[in-house]
Coordinates of C-alpha atoms in Angstrom, one line a residue:
X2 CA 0.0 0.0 0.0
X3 CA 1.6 3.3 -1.2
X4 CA 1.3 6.5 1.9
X5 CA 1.0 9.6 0.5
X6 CA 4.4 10.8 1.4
X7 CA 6.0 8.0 -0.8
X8 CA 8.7 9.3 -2.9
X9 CA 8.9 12.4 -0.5
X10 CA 12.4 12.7 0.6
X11 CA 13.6 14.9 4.1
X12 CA 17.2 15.7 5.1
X13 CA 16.8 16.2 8.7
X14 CA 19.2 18.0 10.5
X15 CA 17.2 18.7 13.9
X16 CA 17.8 17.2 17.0
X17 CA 15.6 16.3 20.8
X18 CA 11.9 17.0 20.0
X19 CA 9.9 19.6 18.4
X20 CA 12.0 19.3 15.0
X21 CA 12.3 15.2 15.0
X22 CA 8.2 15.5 16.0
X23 CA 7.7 16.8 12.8
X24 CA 9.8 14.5 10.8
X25 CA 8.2 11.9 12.7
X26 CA 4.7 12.9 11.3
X27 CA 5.6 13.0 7.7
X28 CA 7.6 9.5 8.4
X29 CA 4.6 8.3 9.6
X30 CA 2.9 9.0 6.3
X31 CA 5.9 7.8 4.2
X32 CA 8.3 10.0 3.2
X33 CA 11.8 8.7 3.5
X34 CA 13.9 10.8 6.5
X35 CA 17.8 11.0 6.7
X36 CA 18.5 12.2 10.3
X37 CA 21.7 14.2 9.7
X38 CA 23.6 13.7 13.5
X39 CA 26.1 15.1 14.6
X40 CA 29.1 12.7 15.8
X41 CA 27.7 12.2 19.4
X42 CA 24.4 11.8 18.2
X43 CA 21.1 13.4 19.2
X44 CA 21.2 13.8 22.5
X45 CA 17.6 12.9 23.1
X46 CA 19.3 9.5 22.3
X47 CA 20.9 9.2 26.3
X48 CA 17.6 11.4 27.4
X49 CA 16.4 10.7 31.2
X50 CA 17.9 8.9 34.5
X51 CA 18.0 5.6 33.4
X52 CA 21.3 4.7 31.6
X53 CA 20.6 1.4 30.5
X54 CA 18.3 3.0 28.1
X55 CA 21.5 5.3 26.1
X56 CA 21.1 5.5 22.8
X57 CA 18.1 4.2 22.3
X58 CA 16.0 6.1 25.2
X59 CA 12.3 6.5 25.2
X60 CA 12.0 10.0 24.2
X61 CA 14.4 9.5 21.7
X62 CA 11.9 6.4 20.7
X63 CA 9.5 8.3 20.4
X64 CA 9.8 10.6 17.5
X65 CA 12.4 8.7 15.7
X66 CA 10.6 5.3 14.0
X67 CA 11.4 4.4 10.1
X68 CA 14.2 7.4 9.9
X69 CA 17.6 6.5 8.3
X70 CA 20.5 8.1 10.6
X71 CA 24.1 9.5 9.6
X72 CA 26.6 11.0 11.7
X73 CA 28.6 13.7 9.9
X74 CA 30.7 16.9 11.4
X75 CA 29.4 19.6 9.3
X76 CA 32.3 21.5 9.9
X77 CA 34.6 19.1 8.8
X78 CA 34.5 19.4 4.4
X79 CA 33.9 15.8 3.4
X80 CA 31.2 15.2 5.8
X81 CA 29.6 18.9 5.0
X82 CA 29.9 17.7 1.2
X83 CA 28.0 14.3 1.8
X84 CA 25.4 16.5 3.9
X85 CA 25.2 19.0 0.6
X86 CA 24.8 15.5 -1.2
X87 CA 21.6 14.5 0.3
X88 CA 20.2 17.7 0.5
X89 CA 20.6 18.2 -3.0
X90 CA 18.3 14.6 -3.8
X91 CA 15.8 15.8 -1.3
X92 CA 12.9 17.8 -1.4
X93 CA 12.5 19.1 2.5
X94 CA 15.0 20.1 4.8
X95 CA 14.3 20.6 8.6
X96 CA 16.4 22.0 10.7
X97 CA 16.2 23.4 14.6
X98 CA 19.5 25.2 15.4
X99 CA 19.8 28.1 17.2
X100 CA 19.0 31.2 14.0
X101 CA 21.6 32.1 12.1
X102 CA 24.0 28.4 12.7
X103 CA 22.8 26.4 9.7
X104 CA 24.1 29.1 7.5
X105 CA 27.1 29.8 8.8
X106 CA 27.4 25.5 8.7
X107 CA 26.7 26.4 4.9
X108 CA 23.3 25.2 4.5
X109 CA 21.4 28.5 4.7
X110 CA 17.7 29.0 2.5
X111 CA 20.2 30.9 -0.2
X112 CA 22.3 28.5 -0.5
X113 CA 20.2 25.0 -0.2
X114 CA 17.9 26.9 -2.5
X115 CA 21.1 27.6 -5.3
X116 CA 21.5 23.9 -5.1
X117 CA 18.0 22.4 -4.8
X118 CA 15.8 25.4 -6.0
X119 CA 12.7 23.3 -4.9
X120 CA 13.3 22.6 -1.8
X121 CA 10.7 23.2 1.0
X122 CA 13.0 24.7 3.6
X123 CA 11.5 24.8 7.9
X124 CA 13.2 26.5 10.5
X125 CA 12.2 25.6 14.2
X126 CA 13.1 27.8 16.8
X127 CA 12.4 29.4 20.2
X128 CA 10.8 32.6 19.4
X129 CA 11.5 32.5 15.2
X130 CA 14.1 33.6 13.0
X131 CA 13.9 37.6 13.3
X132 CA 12.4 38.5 16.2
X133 CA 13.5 40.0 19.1
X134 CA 14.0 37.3 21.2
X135 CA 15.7 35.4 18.5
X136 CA 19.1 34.8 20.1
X137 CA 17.0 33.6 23.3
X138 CA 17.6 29.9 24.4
X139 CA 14.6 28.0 24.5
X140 CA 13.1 24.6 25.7
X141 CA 10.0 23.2 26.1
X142 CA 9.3 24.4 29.9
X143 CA 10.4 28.1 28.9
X144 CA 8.1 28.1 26.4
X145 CA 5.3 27.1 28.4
X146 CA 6.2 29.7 30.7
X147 CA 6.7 32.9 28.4
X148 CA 3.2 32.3 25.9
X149 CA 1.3 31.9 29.5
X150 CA 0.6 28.5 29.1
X151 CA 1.6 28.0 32.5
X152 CA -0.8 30.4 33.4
X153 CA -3.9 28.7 32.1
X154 CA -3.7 25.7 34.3
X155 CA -4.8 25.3 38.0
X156 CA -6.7 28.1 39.8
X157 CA -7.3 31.9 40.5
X158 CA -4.5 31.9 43.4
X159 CA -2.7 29.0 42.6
X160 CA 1.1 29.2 41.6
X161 CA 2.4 28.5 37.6
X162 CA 1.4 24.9 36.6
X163 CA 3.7 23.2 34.1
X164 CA 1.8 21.0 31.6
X165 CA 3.1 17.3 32.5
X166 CA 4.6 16.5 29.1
X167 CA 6.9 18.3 26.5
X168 CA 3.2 20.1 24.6
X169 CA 5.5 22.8 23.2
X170 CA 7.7 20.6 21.6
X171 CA 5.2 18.4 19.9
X172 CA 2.5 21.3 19.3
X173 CA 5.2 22.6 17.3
X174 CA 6.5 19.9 15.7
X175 CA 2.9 19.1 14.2
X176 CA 2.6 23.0 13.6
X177 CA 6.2 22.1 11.7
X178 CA 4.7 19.4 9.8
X179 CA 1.7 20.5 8.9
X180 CA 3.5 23.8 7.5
X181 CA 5.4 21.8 5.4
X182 CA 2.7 19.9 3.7
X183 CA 1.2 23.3 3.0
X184 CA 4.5 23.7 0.9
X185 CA 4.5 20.7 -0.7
X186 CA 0.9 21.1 -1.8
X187 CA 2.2 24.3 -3.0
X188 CA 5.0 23.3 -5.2
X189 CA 2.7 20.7 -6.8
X190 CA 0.7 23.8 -8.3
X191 CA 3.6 26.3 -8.5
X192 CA 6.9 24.3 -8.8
X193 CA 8.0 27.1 -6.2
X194 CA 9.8 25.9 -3.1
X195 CA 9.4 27.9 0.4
X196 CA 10.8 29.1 3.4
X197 CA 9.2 28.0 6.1
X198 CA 10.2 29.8 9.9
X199 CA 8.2 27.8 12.7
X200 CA 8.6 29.4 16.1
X201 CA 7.3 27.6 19.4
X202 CA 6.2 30.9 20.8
X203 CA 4.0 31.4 18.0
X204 CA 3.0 28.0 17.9
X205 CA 1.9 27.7 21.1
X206 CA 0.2 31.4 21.2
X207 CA -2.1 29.3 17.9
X208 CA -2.4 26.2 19.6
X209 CA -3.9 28.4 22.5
X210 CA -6.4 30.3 20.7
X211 CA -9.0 29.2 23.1
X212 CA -7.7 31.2 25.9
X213 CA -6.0 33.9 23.6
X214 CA -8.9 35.1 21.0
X215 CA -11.0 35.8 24.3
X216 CA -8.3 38.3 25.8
X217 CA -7.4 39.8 22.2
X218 CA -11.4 40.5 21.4
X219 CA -12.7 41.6 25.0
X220 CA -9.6 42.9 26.5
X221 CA -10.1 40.4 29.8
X222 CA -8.1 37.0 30.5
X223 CA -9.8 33.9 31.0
X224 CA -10.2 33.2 34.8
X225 CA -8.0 30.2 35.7
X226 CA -10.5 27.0 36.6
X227 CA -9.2 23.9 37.8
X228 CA -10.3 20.9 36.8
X229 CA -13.1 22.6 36.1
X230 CA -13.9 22.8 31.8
X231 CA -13.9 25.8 29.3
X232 CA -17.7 26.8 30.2
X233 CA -17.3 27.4 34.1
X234 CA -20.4 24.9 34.5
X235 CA -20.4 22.4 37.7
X236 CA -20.9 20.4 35.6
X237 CA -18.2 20.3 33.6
X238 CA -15.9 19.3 36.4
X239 CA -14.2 16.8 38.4
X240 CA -15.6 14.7 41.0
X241 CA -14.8 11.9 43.6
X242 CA -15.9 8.6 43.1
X243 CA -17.0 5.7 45.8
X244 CA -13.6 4.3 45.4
X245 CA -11.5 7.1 45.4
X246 CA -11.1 7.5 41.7
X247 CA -12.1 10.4 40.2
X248 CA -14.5 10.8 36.3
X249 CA -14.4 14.1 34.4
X250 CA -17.9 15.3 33.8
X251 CA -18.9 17.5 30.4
X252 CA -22.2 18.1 30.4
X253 CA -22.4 21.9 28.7
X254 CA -25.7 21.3 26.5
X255 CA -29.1 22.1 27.6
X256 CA -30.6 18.5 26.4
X257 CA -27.0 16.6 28.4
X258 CA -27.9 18.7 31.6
X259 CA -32.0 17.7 30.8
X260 CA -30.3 13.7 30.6
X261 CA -28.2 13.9 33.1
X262 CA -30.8 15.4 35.6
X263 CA -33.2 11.8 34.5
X264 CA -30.1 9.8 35.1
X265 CA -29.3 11.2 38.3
X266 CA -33.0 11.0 39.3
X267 CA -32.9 14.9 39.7
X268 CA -35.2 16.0 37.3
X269 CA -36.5 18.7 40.6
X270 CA -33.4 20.8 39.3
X271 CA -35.1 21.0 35.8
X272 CA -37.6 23.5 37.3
X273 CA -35.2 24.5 40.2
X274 CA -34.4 28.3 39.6
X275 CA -30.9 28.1 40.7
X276 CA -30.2 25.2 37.8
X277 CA -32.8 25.4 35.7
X278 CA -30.3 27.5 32.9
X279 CA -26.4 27.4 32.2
X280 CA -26.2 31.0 33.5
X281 CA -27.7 29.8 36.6
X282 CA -25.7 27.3 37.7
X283 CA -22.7 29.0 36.9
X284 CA -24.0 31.6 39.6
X285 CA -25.0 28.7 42.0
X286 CA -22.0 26.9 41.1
X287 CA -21.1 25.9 44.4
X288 CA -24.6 24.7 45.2
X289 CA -24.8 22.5 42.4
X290 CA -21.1 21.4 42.7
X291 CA -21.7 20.0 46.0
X292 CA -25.1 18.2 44.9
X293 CA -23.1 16.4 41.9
X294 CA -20.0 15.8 44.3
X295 CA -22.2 13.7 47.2
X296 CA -24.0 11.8 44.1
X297 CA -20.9 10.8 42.6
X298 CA -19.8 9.3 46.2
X299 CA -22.2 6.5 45.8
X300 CA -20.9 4.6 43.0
X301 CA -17.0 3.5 41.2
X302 CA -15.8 5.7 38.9
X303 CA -15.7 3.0 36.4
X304 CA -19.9 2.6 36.9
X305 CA -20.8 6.5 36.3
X306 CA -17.9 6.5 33.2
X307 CA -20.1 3.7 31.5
X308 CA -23.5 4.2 32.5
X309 CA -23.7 8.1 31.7
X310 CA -21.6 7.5 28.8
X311 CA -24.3 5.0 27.7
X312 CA -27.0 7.6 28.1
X313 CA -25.5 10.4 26.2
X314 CA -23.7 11.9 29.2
X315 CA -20.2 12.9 28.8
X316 CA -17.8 11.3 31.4
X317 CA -14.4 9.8 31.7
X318 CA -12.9 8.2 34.5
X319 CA -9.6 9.6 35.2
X320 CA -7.0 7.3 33.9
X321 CA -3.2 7.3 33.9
X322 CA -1.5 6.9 30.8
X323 CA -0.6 3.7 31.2
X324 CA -4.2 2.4 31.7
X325 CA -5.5 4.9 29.0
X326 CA -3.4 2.8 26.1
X327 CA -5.4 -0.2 27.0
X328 CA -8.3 2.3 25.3
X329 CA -6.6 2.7 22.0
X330 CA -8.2 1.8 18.6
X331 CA -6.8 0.0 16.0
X332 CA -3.8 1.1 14.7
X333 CA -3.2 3.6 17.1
X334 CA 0.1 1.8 18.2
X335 CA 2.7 0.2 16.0
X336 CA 4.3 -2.4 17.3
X337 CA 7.8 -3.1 16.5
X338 CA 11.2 -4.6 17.4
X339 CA 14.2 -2.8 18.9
X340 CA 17.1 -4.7 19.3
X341 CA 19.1 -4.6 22.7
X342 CA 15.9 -2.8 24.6
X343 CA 16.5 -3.6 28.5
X344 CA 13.4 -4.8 29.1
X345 CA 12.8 -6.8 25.2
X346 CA 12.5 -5.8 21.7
X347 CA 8.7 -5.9 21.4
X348 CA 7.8 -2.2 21.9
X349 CA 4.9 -0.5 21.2
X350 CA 4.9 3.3 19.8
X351 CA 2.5 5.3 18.8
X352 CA 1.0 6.4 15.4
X353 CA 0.3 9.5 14.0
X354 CA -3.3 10.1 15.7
X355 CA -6.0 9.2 12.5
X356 CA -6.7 6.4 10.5
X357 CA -6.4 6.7 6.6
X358 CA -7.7 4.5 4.1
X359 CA -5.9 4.1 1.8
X360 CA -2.3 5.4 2.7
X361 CA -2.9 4.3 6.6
X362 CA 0.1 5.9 8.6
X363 CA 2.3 4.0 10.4
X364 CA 5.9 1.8 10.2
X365 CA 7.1 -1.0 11.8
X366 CA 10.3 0.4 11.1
X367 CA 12.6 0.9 14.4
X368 CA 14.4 3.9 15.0
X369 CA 18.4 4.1 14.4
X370 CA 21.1 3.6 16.0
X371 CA 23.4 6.4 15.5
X372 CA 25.4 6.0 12.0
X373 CA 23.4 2.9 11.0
X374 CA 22.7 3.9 7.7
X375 CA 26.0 5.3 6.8
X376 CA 27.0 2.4 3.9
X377 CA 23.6 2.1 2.6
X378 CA 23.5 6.2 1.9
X379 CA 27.0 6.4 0.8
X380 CA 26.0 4.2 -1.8
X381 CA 22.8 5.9 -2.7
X382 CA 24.6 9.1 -3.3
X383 CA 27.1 7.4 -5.4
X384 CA 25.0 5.6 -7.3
X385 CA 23.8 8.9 -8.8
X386 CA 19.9 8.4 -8.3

């Protein structure tokens, strides 16, 4: 089965997550990806506290399936000419250096674009390529603390709340990707390559449009929340079950809170002033909150998750990660061998988030070790195709 990214070709130069998380994407729906790497590797490859995972560590797992990996000094001329060698057979290049480095490596837009005048060229950086705060360093965290993402979580009071996983990197890395399919689509109709600058600031400011659009068209931030959802309802919040796990209720539509008032055998709150509309219980939120909280002590989390769910009612039972793979669909994890994995070389990884048919995403590929492909490339590029 051919992926619609078959026959697309990526030199990769960009290294830990947001970069190599768009790669990963386009991977994922077939194009072919030569991670450029420096002579020590990606250093996402030795990522975390465990050391019996170096080289081959989780994160680095992650976002590196199906690529192709050689280790060249750019600074040194024969390797920089083998890097100028793929990049001239390949239609996108990615790279996530600090601005201004890739050119003065030799591989700026001017001069990939002399060499390869279609090439779709992407930039990922802290805060983009010509603002300001372009020389800044910048990680996942910091970003998540200068777009106010940090702000957004927890409640009125509380202190800065980090999301729990890199969201910075891998929003912008499928920002990354995404731009880059735009380009593609682009040449198709133009033949014109593109410059593509992808900034994690900006990114993040998009991916956060929710929150932001609100300040930008009244002039007032949204009021931090909890656990409590986007409408301010009680009952679009968290509750305590009988056995101490918690569900997640969503019930923002008139004809849910109608259902879930039958469910509950409350239907007195349907006619109750201080319920009876969404503005109300927002006002009474308190009132109500405590109502739903006692109910919700009577039964396991896993009972209200499947009997509201089954009437129309939206509620999840609070799951960790581990537990919430056990939920997956088809295809939503690739399974796949790693040699030399501490634990076993069955893994599971996964996919790109949709189902496609046809040109399903997807490999079964493993990620590389560093310099794995080295022969196999050298031979490509001398073979002239």
């Amino acid at each position: 089965m051919t992926q619609p990214l078959a026959g697309i070709r990526v030199a990769d130069f960009s290294h830990v997550m947001a970069g190599p998380f768009a790669s990963h994407l386009l991977r994922l729906m077939g194009a072919e990806v030569i991670k450029i790497e420096s002579p020590n590797g990606d250093q996402f490859r030795n990522y975390g506290s465990n050391r019996e995972y170096d080289g081959m560590s989780p994160a680095f797992i992650a976002a590196n399936v199906g690529k192709k990996s050689i280790a060249l000094d750019l600074k040194d001329p024969k390797d920089s000419e083998i890097a100028r060698a793929i990049v001239a057979r390949s239609d996108v290049l990615l790279e996530n250096f600090r601005p201004g480095v890739i050119a003065r490596l030799g591989f700026g837009y001017d001069a990939v674009r002399a060499m390869r005048p279609g090439i779709v060229f992407c930039s990922v950086s802290g805060y983009g390529q010509d603002s300001p705060q372009r020389d800044w360093p910048a990680i996942d965290n910091i970003v998540q603390a200068t777009s106010g993402m940090m702000m957004l979580s927890g409640a009125e009071g509380d202190p800065p709340v980090r999301v729990g996983f890199p969201i910075v990197d891998t929003l912008t890395g499928q920002t990354a990707a995404v731009a880059i399919l735009g380009a593609l689509m682009q040449r198709e109709r133009t033949g014109e390559g593109a410059y593509i600058d992808v900034s994690m600031l900006d990114a993040s400011l998009a991916f956060m449009t929710s929150a932001l659009t609100p300040y930008l068209v009244t002039g007032s931030p949204l009021r931090r929340l909890g656990n409590t959802g986007y409408s301010e309802l009680p009952t679009a919040a968290l509750y305590e079950a009988r056995d101490g796990r918690h569900v997640s209720l969503g019930v923002v539509q008139e004809n849910q809170f109608a259902a879930l008032a039958r469910e509950l055998g409350r239907q007195d709150w349907l006619g109750d002033p201080r319920y009876a509309t969404a503005d109300a219980r927002r006002a009474n939120f308190d009132a109500m909150h405590d109502e739903l909280a006692a109910i919700f002590l009577t039964r396991d989390a896993g009972d209200w998750e499947r009997d509201l769910s089954n009437a129309g009612i939206p509620c999840g039972k609070i799951r960790r990660v581990g537990e919430a793979a056990s939920l997956a669909t088809p295809d939503a994890l690739m399974e796949m061998s790693i040699a030399g994995l501490p634990g076993g070389d069955r893994v599971s990884v996964p996919n790109a988030g949709f189902r496609m048919q046809p040109g399903q995403p997807g490999t079964n590929e493993a990620p590389p070790r560093i310099d794995q492909h080295r022969e196999e490339i050298l031979q490509w590029l001398a073979s002239g195709q």
